[in-house]
Short mmCIF file of N, CA, C and O in Angstrom, two decimals:
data_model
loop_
_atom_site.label_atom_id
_atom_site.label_comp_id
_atom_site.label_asym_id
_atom_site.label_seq_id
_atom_site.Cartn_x
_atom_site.Cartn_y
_atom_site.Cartn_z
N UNK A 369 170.41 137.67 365.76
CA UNK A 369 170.45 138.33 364.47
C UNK A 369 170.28 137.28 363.37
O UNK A 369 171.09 136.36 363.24
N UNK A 370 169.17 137.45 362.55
CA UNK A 370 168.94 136.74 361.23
C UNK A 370 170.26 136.42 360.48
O UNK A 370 171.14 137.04 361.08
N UNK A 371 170.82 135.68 359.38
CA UNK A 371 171.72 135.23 358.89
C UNK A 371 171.04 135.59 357.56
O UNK A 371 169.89 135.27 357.25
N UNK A 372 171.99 136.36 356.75
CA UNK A 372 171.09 136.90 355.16
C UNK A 372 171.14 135.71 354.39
O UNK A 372 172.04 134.87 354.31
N UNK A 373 169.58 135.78 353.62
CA UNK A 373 169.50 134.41 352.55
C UNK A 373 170.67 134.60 351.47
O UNK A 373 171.49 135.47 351.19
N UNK A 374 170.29 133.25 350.98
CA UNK A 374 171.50 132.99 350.17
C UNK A 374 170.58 133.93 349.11
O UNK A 374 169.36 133.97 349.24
N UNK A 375 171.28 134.70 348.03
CA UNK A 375 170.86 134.82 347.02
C UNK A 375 170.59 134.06 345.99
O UNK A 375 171.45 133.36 345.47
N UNK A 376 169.25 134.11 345.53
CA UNK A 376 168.85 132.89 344.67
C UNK A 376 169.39 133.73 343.04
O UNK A 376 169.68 134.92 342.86
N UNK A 377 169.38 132.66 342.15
CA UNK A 377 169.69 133.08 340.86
C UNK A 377 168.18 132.65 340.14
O UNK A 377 167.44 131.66 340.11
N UNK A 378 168.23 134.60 339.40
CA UNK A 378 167.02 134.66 338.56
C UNK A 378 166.98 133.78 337.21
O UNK A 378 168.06 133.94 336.63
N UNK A 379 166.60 133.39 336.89
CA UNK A 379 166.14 132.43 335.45
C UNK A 379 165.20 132.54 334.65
O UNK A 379 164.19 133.09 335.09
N UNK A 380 165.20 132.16 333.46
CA UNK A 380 163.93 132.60 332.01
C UNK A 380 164.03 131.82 331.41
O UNK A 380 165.10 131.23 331.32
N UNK A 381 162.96 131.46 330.75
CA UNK A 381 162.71 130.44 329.78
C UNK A 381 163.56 131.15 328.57
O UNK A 381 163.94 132.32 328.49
N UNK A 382 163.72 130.01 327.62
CA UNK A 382 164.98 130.68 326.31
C UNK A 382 163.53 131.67 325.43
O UNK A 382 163.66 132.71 324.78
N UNK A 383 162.42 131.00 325.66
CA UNK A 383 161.66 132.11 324.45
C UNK A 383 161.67 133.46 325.30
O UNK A 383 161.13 134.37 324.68
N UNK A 384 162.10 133.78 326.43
CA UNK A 384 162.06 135.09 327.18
C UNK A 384 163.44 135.39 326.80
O UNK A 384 163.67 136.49 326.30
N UNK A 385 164.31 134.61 326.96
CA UNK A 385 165.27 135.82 326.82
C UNK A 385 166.04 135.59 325.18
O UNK A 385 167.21 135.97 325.08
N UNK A 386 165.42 135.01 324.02
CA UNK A 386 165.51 135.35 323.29
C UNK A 386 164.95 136.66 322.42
O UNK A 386 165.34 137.44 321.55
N UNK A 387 163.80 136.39 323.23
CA UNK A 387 162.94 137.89 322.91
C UNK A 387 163.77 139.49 323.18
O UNK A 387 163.90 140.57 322.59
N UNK A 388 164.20 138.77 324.53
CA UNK A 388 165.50 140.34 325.34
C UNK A 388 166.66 140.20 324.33
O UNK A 388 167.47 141.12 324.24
N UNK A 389 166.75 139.29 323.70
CA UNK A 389 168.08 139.43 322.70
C UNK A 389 167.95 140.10 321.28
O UNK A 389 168.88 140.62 320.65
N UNK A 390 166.39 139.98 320.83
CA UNK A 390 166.20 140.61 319.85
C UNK A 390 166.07 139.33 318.48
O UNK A 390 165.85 139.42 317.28
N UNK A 391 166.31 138.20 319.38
CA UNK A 391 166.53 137.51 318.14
C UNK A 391 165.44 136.25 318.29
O UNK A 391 164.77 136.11 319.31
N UNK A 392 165.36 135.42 317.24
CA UNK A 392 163.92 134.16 316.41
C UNK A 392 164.30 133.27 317.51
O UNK A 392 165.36 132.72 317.23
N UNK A 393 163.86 132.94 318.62
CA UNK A 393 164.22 131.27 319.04
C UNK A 393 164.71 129.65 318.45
O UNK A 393 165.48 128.72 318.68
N UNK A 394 163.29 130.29 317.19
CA UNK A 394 164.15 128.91 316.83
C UNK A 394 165.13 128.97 315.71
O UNK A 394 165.42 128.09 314.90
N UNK A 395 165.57 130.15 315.83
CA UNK A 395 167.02 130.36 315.35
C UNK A 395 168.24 130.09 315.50
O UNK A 395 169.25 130.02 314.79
N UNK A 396 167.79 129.86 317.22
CA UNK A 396 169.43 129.83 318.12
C UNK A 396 169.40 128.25 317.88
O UNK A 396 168.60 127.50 317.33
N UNK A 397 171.10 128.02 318.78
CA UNK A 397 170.87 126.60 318.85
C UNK A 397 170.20 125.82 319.83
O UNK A 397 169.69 126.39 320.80
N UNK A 398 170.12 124.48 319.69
CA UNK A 398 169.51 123.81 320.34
C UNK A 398 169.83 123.78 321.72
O UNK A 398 168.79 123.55 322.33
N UNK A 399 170.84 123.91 322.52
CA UNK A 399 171.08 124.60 324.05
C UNK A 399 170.87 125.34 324.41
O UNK A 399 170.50 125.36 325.59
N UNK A 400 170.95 126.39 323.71
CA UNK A 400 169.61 127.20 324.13
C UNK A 400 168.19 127.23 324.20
O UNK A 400 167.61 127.39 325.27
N UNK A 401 167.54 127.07 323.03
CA UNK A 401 166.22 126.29 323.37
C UNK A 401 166.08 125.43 324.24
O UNK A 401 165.24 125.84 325.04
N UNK A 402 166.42 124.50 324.50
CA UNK A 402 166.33 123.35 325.83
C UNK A 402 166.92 123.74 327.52
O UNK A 402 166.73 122.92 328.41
N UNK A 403 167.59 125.00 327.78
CA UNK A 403 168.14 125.14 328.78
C UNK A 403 167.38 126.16 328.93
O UNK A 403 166.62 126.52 328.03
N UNK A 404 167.52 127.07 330.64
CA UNK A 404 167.19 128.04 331.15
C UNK A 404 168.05 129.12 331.31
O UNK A 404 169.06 128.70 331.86
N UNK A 405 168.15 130.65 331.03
CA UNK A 405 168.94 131.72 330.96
C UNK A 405 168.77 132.43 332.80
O UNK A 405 167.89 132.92 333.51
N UNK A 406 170.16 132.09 332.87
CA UNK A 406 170.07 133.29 334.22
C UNK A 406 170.00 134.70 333.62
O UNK A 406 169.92 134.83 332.39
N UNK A 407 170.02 136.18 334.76
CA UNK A 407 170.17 136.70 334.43
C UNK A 407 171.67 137.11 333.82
O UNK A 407 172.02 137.75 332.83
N UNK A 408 172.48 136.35 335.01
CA UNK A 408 173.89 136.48 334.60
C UNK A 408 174.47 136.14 333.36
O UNK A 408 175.53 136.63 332.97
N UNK A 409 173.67 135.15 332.62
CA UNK A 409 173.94 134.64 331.90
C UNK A 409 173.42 135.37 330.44
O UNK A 409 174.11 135.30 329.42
N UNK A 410 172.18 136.02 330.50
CA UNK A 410 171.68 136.91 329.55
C UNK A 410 172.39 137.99 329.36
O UNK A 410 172.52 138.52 328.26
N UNK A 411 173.00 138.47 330.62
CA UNK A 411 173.57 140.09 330.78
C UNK A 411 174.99 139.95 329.94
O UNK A 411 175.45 140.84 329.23
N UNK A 412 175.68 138.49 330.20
CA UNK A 412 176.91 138.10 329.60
C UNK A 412 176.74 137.73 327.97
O UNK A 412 177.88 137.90 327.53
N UNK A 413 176.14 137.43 327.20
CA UNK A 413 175.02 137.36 326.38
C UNK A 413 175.19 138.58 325.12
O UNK A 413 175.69 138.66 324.00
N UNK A 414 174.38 139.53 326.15
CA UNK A 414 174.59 140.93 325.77
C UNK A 414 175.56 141.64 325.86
O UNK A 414 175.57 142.55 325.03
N UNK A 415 176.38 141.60 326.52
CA UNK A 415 177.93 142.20 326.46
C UNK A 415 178.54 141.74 325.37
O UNK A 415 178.92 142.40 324.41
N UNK A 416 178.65 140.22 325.59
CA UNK A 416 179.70 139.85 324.65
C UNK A 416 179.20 138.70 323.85
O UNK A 416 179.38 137.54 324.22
N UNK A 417 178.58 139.00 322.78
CA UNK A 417 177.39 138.22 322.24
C UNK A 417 178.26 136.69 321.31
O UNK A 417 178.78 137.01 320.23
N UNK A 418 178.37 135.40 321.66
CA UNK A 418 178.66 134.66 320.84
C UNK A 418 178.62 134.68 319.47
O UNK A 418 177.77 135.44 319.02
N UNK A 419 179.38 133.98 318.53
CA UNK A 419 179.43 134.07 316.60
C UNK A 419 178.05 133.65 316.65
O UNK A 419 177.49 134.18 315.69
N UNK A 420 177.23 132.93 317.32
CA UNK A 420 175.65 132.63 317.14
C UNK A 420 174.89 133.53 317.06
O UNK A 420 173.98 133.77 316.26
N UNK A 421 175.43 134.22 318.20
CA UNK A 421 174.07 135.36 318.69
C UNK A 421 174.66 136.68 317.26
O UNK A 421 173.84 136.96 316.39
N UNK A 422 176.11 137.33 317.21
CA UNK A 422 176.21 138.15 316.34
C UNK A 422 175.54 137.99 314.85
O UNK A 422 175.03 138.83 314.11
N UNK A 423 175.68 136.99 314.74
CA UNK A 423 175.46 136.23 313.33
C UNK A 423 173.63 136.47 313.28
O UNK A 423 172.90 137.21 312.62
N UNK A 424 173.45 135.76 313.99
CA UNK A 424 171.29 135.98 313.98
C UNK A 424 171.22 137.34 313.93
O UNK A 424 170.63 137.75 312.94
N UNK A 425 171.73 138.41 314.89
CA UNK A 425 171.82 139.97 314.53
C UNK A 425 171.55 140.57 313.45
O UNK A 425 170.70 141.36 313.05
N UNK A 426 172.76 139.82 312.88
CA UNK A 426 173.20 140.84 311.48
C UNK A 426 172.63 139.99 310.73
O UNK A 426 171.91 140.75 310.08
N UNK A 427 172.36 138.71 310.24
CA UNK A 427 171.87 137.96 309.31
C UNK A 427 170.02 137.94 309.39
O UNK A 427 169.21 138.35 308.55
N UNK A 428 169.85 137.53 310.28
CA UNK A 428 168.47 137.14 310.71
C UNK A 428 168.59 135.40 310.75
O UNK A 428 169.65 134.79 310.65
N UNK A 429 167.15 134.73 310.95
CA UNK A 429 166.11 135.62 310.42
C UNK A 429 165.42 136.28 311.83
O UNK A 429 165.54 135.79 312.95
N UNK A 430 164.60 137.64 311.44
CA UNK A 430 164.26 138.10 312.81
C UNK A 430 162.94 138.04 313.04
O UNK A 430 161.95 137.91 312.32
N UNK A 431 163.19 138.18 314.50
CA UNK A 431 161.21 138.35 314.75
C UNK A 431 160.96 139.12 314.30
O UNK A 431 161.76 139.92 313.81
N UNK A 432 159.20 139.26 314.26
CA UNK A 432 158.85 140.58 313.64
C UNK A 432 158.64 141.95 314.54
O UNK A 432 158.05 142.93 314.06
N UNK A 433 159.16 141.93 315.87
CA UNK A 433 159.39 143.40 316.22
C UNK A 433 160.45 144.05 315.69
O UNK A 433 160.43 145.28 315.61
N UNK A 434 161.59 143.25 315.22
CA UNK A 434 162.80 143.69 315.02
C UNK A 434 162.72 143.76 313.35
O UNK A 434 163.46 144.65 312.95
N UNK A 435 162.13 143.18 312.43
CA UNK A 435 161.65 143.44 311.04
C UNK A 435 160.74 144.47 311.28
O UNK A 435 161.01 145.08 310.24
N UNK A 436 159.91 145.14 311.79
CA UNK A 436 159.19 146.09 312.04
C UNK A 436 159.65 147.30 312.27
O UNK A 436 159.17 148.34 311.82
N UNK A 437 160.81 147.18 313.16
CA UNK A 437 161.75 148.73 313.44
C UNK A 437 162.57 149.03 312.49
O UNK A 437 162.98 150.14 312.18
N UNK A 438 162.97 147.37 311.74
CA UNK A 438 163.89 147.67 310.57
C UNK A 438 163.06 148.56 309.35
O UNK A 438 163.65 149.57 308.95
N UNK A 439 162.03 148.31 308.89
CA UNK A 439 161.15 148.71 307.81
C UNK A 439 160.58 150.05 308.23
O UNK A 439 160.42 150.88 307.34
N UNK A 440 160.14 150.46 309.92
CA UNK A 440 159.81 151.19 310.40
C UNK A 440 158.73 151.18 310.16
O UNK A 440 158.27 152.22 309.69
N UNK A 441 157.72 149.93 310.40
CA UNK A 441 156.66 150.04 310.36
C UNK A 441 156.22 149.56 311.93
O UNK A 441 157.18 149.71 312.70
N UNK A 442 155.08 149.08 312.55
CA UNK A 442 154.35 148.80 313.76
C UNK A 442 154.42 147.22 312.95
O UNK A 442 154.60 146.84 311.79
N UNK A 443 154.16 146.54 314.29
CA UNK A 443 154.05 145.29 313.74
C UNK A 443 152.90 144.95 313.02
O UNK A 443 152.86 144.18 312.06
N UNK A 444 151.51 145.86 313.78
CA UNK A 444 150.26 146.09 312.64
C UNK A 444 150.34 145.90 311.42
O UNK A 444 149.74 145.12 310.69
N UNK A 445 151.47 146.98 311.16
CA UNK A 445 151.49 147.45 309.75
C UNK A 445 152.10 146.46 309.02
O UNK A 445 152.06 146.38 307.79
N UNK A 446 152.67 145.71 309.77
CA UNK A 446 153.61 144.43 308.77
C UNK A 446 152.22 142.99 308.62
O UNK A 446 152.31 142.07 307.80
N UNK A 447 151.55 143.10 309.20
CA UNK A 447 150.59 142.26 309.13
C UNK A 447 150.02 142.49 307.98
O UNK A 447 150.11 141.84 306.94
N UNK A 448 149.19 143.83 308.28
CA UNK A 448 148.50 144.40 307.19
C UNK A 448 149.05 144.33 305.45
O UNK A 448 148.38 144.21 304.43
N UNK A 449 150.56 144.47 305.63
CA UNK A 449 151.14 144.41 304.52
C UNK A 449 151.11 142.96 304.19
O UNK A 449 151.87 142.77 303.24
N UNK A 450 150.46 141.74 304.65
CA UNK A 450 151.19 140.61 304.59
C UNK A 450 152.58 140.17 304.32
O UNK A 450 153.18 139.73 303.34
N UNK A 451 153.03 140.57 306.14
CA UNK A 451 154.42 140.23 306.43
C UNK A 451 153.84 138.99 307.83
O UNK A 451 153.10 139.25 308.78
N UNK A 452 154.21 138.23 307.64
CA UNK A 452 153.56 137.02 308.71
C UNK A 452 154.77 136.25 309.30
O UNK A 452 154.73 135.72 310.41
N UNK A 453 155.99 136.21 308.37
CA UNK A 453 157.08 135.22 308.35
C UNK A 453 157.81 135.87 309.09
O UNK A 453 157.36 137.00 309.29
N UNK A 454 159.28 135.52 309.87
CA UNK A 454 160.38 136.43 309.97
C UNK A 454 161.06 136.24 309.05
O UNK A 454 161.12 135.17 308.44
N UNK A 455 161.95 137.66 308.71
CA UNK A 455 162.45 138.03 307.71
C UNK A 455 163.88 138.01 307.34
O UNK A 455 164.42 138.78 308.13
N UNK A 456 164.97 137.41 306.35
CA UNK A 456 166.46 137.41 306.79
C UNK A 456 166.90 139.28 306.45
O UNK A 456 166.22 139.93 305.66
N UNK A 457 167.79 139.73 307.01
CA UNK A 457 167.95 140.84 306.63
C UNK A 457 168.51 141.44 305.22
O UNK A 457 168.94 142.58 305.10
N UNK A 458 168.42 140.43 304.13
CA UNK A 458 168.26 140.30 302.91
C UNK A 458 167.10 140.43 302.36
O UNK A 458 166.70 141.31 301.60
N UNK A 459 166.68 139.70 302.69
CA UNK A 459 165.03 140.17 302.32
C UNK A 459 164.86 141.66 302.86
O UNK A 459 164.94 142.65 302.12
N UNK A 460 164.59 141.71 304.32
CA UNK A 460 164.04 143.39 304.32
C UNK A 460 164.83 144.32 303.76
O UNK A 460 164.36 145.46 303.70
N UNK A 461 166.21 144.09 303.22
CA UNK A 461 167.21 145.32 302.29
C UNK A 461 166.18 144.89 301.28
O UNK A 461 165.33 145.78 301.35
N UNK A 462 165.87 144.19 300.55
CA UNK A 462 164.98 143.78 298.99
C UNK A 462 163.73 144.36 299.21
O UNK A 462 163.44 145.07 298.25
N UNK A 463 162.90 144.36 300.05
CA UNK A 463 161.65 145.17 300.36
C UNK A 463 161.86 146.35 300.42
O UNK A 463 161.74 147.03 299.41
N UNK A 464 162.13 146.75 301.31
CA UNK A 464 163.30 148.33 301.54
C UNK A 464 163.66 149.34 300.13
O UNK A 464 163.53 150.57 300.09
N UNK A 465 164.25 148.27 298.79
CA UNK A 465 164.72 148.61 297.98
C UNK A 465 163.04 148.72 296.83
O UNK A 465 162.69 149.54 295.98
N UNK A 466 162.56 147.78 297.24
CA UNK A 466 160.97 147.61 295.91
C UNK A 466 160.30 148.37 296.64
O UNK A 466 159.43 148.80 295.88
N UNK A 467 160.11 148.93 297.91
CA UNK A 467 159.25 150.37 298.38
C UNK A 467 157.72 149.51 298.21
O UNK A 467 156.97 150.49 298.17
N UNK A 468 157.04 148.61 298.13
CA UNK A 468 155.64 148.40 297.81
C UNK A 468 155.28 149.81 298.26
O UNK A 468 155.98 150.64 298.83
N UNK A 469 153.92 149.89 297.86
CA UNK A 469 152.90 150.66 298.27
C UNK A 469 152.42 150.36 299.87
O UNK A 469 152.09 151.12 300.77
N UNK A 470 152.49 149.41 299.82
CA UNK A 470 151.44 149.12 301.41
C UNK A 470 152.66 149.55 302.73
O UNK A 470 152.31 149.71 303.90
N UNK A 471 154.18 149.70 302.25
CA UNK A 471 154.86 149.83 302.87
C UNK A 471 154.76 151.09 303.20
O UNK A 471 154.22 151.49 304.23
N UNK A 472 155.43 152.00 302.12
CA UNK A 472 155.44 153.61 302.15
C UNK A 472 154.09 153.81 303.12
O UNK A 472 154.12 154.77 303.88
N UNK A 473 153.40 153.30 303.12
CA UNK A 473 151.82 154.18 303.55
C UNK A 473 151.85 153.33 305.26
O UNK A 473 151.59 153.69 306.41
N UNK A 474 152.22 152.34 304.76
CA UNK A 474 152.46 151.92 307.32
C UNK A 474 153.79 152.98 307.12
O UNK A 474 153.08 153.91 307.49
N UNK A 475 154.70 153.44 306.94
CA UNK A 475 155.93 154.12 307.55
C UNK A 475 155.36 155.69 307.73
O UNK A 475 155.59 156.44 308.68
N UNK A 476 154.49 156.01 306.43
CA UNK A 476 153.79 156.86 307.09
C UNK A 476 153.04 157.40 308.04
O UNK A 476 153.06 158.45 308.67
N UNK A 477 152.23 156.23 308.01
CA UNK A 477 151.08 155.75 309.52
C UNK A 477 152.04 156.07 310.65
O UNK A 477 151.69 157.05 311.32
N UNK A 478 153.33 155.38 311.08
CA UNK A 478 154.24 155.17 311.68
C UNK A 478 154.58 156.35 312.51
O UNK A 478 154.50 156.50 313.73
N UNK A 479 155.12 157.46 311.20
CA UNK A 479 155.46 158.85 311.38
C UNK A 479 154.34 159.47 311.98
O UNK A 479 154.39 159.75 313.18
N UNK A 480 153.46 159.70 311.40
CA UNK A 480 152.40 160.36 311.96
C UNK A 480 151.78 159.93 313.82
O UNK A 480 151.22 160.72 314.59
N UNK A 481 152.15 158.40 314.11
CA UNK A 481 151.81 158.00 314.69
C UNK A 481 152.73 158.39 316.27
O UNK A 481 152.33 158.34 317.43
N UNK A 482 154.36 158.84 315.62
CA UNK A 482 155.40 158.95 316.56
C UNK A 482 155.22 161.07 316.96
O UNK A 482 155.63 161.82 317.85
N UNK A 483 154.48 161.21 315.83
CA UNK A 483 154.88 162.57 315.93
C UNK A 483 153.11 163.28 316.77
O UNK A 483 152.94 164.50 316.79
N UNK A 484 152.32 162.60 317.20
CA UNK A 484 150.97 162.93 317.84
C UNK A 484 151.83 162.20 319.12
O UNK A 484 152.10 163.04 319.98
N UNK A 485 152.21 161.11 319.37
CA UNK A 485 152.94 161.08 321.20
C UNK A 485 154.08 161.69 321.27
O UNK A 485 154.62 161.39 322.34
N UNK A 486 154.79 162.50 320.56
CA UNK A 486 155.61 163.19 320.99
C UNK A 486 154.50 165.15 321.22
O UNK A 486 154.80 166.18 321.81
N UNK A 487 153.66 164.87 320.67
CA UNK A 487 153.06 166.45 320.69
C UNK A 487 152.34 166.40 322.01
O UNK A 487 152.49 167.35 322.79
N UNK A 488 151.27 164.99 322.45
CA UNK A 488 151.29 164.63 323.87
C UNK A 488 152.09 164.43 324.65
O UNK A 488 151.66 164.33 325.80
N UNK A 489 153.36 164.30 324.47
CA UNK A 489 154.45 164.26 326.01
C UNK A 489 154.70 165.47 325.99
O UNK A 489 155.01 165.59 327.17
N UNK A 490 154.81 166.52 325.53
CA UNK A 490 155.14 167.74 325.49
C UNK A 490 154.04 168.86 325.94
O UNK A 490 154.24 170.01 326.34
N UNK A 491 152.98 168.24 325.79
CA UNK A 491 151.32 168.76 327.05
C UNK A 491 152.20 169.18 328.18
O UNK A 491 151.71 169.60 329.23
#
């Protein structure tokens, strides 16, 4: 009878599982950037997120998928708007609050865009 392998431990580069965290890489600190994330270590992470990780959350600055859901635009649409940077979540309350034009009209895009794949999943 075979003898079961050892279980190996899964690992990610920090720009992968900063991405799963929601948060800028080169935001975090420098041990993180330079080290490798198990999964155990990501999953622990996410449970119980360090004053680092809470803090990038709520402060920023964020990537732009996560400035994108905040504004509710596509990341397209943040391009288009010339949004290129990540954003602190001060800033997107200040955008948020000045409404540009190019904004209102991607959140629209947005809407329209959520409400044609919801009329196709329902085919």
């Amino acid at each position: 009878m075979p003898s079961p392998k050892p279980k190996t431990v899964q690992t990610m580069k920090p720009e992968t599982a900063a991405k799963k965290l929601g948060v800028l890489l080169s935001a975090t600190p420098a041990e993180f950037q330079e080290g490798v994330v198990s999964r155990d270590e990501l999953n622990a992470l996410q449970a119980t997120p360090p004053a680092w990780l809470a803090d990038l959350r709520r402060n920023g600055p964020h990537p732009k998928q996560v400035v994108a859901a905040k504004l509710g635009v596509s990341i397209s649409g943040l391009a288009r708007g010339g949004i290129t940077e990540p954003l602190t979540t001060a800033e997107i309350n200040a955008l948020k609050a000045e409404n540009p034009a190019w904004l209102e009209r991607e959140q629209s895009v947005q809407a329209e865009t959520r409400k044609e794949a919801l009329r196709l999943k329902q085919r």
